Coordinates of C-alpha atoms in Angstrom, one line a residue:
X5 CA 120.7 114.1 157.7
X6 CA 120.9 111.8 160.5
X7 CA 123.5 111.9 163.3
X8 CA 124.1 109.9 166.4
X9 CA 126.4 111.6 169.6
X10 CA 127.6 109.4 172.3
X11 CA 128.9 109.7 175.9
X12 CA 128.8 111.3 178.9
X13 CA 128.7 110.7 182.6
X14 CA 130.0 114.4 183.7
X15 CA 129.2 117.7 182.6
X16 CA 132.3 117.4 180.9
X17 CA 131.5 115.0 178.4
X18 CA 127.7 116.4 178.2
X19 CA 128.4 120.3 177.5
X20 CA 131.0 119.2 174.5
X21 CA 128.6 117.2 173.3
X22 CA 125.5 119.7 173.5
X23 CA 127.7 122.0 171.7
X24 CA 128.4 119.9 168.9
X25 CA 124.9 118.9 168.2
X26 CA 124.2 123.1 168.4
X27 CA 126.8 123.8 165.6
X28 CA 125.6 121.1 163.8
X29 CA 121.8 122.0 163.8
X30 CA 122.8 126.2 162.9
X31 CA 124.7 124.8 159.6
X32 CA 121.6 122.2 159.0
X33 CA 118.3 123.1 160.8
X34 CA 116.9 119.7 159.6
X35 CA 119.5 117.6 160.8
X36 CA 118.0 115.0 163.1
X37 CA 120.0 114.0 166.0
X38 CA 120.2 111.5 168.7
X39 CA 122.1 111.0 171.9
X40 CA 123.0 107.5 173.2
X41 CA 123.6 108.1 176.9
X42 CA 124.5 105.8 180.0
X43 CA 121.0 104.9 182.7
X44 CA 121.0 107.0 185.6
X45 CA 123.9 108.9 184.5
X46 CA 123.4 113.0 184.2
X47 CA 123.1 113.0 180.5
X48 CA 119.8 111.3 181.3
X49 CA 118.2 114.7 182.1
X50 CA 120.3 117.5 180.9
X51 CA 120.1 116.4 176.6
X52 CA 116.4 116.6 176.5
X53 CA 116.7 119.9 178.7
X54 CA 118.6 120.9 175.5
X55 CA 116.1 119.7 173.5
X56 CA 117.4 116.5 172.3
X57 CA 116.3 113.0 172.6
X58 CA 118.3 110.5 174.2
X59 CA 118.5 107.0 174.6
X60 CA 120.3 105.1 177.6
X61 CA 122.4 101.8 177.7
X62 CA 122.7 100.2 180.8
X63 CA 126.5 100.4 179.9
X64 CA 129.3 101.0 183.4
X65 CA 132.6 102.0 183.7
X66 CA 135.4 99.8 184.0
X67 CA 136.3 99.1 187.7
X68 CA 139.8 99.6 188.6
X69 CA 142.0 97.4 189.2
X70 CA 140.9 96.1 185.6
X71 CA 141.8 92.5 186.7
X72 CA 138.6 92.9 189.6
X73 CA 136.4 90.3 188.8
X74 CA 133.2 93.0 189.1
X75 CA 134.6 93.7 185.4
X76 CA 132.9 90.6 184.2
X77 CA 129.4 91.7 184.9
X78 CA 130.8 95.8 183.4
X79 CA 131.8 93.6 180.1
X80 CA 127.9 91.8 180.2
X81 CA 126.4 95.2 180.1
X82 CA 128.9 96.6 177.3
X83 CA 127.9 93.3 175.3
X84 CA 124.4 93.8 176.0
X85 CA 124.3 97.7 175.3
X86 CA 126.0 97.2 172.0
X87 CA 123.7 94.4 171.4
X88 CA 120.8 97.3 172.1
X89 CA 122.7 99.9 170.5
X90 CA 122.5 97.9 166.9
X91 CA 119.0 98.5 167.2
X92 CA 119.1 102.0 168.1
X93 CA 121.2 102.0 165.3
X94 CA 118.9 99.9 162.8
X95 CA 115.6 102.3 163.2
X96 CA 117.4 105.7 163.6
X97 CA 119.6 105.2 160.2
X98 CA 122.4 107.5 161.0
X99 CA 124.8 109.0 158.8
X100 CA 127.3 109.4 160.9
X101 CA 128.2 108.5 164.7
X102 CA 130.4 110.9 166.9
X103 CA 132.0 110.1 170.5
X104 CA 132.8 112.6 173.3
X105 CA 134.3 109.6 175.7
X106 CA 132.3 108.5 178.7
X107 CA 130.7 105.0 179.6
X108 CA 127.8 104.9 176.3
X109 CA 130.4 106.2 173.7
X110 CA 132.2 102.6 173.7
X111 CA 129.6 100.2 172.8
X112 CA 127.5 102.7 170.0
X113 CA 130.9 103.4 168.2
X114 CA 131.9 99.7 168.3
X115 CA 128.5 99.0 166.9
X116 CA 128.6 102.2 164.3
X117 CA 131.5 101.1 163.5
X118 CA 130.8 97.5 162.6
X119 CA 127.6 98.5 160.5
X120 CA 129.8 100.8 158.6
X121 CA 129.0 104.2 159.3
X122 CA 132.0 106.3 159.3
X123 CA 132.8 107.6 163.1
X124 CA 134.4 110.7 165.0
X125 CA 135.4 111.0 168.5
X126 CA 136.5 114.3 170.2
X127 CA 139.0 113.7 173.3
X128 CA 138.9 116.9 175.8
X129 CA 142.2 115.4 177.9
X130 CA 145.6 115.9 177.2
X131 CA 146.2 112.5 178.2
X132 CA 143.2 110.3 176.3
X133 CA 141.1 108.2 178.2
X134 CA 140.6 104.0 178.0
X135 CA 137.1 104.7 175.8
X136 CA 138.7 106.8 173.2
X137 CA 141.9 105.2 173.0
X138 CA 140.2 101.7 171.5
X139 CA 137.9 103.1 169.4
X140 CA 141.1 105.2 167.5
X141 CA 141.6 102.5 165.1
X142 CA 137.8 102.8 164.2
X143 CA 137.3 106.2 163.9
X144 CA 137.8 108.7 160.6
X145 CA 138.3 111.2 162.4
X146 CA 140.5 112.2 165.9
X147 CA 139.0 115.8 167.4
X148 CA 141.7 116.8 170.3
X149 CA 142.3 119.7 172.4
X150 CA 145.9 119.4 173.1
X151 CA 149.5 118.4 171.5
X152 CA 151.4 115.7 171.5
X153 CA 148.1 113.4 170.7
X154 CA 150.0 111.3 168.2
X155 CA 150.9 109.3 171.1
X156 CA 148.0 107.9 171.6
X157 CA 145.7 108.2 168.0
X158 CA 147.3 107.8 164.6
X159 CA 148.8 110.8 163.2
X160 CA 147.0 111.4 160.1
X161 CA 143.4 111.2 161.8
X162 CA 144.0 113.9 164.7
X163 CA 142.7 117.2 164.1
X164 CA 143.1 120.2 167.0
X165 CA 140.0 121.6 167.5
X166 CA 140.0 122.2 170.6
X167 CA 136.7 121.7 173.5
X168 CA 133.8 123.2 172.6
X169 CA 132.0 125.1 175.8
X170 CA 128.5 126.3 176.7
X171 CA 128.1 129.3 174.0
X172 CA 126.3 131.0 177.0
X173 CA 129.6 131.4 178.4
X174 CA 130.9 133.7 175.3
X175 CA 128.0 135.3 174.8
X176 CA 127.9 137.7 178.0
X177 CA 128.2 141.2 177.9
X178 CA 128.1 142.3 181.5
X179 CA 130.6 144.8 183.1
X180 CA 132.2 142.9 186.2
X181 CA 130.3 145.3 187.8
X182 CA 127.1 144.5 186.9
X183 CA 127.8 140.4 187.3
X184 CA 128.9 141.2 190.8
X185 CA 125.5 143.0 191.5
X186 CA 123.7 140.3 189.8
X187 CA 125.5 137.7 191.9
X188 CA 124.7 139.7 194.8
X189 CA 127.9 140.5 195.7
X190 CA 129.8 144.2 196.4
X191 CA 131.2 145.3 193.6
X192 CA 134.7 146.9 194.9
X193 CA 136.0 143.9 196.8
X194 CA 138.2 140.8 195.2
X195 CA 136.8 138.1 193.9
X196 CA 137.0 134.6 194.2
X197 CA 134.9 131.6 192.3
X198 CA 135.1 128.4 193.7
X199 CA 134.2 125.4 191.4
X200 CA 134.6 121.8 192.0
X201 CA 132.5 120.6 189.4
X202 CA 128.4 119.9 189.7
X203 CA 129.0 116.7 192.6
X204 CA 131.6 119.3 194.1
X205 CA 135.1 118.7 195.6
X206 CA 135.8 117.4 199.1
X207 CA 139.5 118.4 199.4
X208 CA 138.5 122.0 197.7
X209 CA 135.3 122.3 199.9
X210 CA 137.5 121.2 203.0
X211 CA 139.9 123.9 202.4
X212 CA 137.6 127.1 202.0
X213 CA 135.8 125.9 205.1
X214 CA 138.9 125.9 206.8
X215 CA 139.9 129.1 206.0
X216 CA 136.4 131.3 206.1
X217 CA 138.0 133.7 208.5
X218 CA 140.6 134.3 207.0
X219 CA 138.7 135.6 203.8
X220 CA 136.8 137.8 206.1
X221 CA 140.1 139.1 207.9
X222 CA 141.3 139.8 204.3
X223 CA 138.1 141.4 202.8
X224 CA 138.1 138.8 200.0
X225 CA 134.5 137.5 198.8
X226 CA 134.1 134.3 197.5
X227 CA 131.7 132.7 194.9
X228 CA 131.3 129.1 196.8
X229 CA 130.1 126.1 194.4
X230 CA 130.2 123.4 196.8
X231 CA 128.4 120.8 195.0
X232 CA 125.1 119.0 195.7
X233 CA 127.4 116.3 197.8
X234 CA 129.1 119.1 199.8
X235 CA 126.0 121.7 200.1
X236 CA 124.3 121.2 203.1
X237 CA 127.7 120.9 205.7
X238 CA 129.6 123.7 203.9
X239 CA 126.4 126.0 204.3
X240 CA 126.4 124.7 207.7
X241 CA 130.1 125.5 208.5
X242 CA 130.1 128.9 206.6
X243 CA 126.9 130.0 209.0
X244 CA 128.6 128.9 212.1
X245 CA 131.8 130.9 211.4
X246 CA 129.2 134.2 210.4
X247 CA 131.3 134.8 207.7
X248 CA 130.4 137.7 205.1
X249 CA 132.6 137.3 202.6
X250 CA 132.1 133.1 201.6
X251 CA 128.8 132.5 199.5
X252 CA 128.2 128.7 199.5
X253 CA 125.7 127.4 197.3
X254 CA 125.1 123.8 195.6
X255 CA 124.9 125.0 192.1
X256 CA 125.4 128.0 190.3
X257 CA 122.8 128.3 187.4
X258 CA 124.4 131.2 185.4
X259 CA 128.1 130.5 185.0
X260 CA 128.8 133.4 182.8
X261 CA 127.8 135.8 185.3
X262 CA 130.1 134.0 187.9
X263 CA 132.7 133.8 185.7
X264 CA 133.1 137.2 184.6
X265 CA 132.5 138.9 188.6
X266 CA 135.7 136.9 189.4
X267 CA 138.8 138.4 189.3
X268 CA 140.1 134.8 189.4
X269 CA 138.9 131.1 189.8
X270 CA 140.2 127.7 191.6
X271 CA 138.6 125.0 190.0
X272 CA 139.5 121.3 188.9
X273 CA 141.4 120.3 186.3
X274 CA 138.5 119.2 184.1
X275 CA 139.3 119.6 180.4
X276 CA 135.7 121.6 179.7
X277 CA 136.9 123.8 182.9
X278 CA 140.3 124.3 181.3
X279 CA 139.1 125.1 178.0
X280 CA 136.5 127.8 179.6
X281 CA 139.6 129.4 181.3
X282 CA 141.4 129.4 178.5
X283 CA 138.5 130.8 176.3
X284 CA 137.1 132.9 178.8
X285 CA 141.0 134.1 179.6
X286 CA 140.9 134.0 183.5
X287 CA 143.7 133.9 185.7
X288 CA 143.1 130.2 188.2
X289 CA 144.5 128.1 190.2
X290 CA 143.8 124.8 189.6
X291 CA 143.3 121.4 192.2
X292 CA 143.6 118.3 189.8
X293 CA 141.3 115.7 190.9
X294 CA 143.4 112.3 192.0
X295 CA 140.4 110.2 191.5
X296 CA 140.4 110.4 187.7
X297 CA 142.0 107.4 185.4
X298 CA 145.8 108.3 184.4
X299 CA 145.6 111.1 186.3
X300 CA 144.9 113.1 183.7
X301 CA 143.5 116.1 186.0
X302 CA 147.4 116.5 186.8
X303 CA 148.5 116.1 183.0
X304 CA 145.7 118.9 182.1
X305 CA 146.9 121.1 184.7
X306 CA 150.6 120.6 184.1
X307 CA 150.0 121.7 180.2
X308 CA 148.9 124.9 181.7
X309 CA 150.9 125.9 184.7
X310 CA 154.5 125.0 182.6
X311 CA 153.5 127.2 180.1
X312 CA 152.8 130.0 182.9
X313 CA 149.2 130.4 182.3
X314 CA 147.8 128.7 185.9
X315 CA 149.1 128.1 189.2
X316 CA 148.9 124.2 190.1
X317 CA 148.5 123.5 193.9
X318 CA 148.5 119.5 194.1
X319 CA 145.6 117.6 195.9
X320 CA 147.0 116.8 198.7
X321 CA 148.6 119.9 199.7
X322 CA 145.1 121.8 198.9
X323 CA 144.0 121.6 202.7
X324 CA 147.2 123.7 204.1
X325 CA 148.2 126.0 201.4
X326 CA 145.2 126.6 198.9
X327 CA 143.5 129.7 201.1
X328 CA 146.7 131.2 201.2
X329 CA 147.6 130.8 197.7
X330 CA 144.6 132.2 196.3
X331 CA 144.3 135.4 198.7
X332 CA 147.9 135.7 197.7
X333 CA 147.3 135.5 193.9
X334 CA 143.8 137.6 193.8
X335 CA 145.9 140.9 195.5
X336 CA 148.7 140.6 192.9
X337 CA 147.4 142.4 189.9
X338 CA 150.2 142.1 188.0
X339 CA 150.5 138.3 188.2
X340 CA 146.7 138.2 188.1
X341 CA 147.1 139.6 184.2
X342 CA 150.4 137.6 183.2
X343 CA 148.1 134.4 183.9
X344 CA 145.2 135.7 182.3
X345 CA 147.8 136.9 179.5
X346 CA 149.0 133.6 179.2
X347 CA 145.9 131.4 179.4
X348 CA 144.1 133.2 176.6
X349 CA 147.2 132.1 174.3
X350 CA 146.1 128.5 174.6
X351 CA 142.7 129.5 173.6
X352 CA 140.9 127.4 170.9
X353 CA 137.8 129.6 169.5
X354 CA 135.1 128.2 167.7
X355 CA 136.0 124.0 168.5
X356 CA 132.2 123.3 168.1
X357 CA 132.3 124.6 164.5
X358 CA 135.3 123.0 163.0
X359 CA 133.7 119.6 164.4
X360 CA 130.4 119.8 163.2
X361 CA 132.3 120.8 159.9
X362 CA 134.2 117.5 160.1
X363 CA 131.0 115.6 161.3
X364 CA 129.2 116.6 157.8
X365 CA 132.5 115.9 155.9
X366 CA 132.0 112.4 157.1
X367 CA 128.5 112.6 155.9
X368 CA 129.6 114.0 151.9
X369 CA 132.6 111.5 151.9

């Protein structure tokens, strides 16, 4: 058995996809599978770190507006990487191709696609991106996380399955307690975690730097992902104010303990975020990123906070208000649970499996 997974760019698109190849290998062990990634782009590194091989296009994302005339020379590498991609295709003999969205996913389903192996794709968004939205018409299957997707993909393709996340996540049995000690933090003092994704977030970095103090005054520790960007002026800033509640570092290697010492999170509005939230059943506030196509940060968000299960404090009002808001939230137990409540409603277990069940329906059909 012989699959091919595409995409990436962001964790986003790469943790999905890890999963998915996981499930797939635990119901065959000798499945062989192989990622078609973007050059330079994270996926690059963190597959074979997963123990997968992976092959790069040198395949861009569309620059906005789509009339820019750059857009020529993006649509000369797409040719060119499907052109490539056929011969991926041609040695590696796959019996199925699957698509998690990001820059590689377009041309290697276009090219699956038009040598006749059957193709999935798995949209994380609530509102579905440019990639995924052409290749619907050539796909047998439509994986989404969210309602209302008929919109966008014919009806009688879409399956909800929901986003897979890192099983590592799930599989962590520490007390808060003990996560707290292991992130070397005191264990009977609220807790924040800060995540703004593995680049990091300016306007979310801005804010907790601007109100360091004011954690301190509070007696509120935080768990500070700035982000390699962000890493070296937020450590700066957080050692000039002496602060002793605010932990910045650029990456935090085990999530699972970070997640479960927090009492709650402000993160993005990433759909792999979201669906960790939701899985993981943590009270957050979320910051949707406004440099995101559609912005479907906002959309992801909004699907949360109307239903009760997140506070949404918008991007530009994330500098004056988001301190406040999350001191606020993280001393109101009862609140605190109604989100956490709510959020685990929305919960999709076991996304990866139902997937890599559809993937080896493709196969069999």
């Amino acid at each position: 058995m012989r699959i091919i997974i595409s995409g990436g760019g962001t964790g986003g698109h790469i943790f999905p996809a890890i999963s998915i190849a996981n499930a797939i290998k635990a119901r065959q062990p000798e499945a062989e599978i192989l990622f078609v990634g973007a050059e330079g782009r994270m996926e690059m590194t963190r597959v074979p770190e997963a123990g997968y091989d992976i092959k790069g296009l040198p395949v861009r994302g569309l620059i906005r507006p789509l009339w820019s005339p750059k857009n020529i020379g993006v649509m000369i590498d797409f040719f060119r990487s499907k052109w490539l991609v056929k011969k991926i295709i041609k040695d590696f003999k796959p019996q199925a191709a699957v698509g998690v969205g990001g820059y590689a996913s377009a041309p290697t389903l276009n090219a699956a696609a038009d040598m006749g192996i059957p193709c999935l794709i798995q949209e994380q968004n609530s509102y579905a991106g440019v990639t995924n939205k052409s290749l619907a018409k050539r796909a047998k299957k439509i994986c989404v996380a969210y309602d209302g997707m008929e919109r966008f993909f014919p009806a009688d393709r879409i399956i909800k399955t929901g986003n897979p996340v890192r099983q590592s996540l799930l599989s962590n049995n520490m007390t808060k307690a003990q996560a707290r000690e292991a992130m070397g933090l005191r264990t009977d003092l609220p807790t924040i975690l800060v995540i703004g994704g593995s680049l990091g977030a300016r306007t979310i970095n801005n804010a907790i730097a601007d109100g360091l103090n004011r954690f301190d005054e509070r007696k509120v520790q935080v768990i500070w992902q700035t982000g390699k960007y962000y890493a070296e002026e937020c450590e700066r800033k957080a050692k000039e104010s002496g602060t002793q509640m605010v932990h910045p570092q650029a990456f935090i290697s085990d999530m699972a303990a970070a997640y479960k010492a927090a009492d709650i999170v402000i993160s993005r509005a990433g759909a792999s975020s979201i669906s960790e939230l939701c899985l993981l059943g943590k009270a957050s506030i979320l910051v949707p990123s406004p440099n995101v196509a559609e912005d479907h940060q906002t959309k992801n968000a909004k699907a949360l906070s109307d239903r009760g299960a997140a506070v949404l404090v918008p991007d530009a009002m994330a500098e004056r208000t988001l301190v406040e808001e999350a001191i606020a939230l993280v001393s109101d137990a009862a609140t605190t649970t109604k989100l956490e409540v709510e959020v685990s409603k929305l919960a999709l277990p076991d996304s990866a499996d139902i997937i890599a069940e559809e993937v080896m329906k493709l196969i069999k059909n």
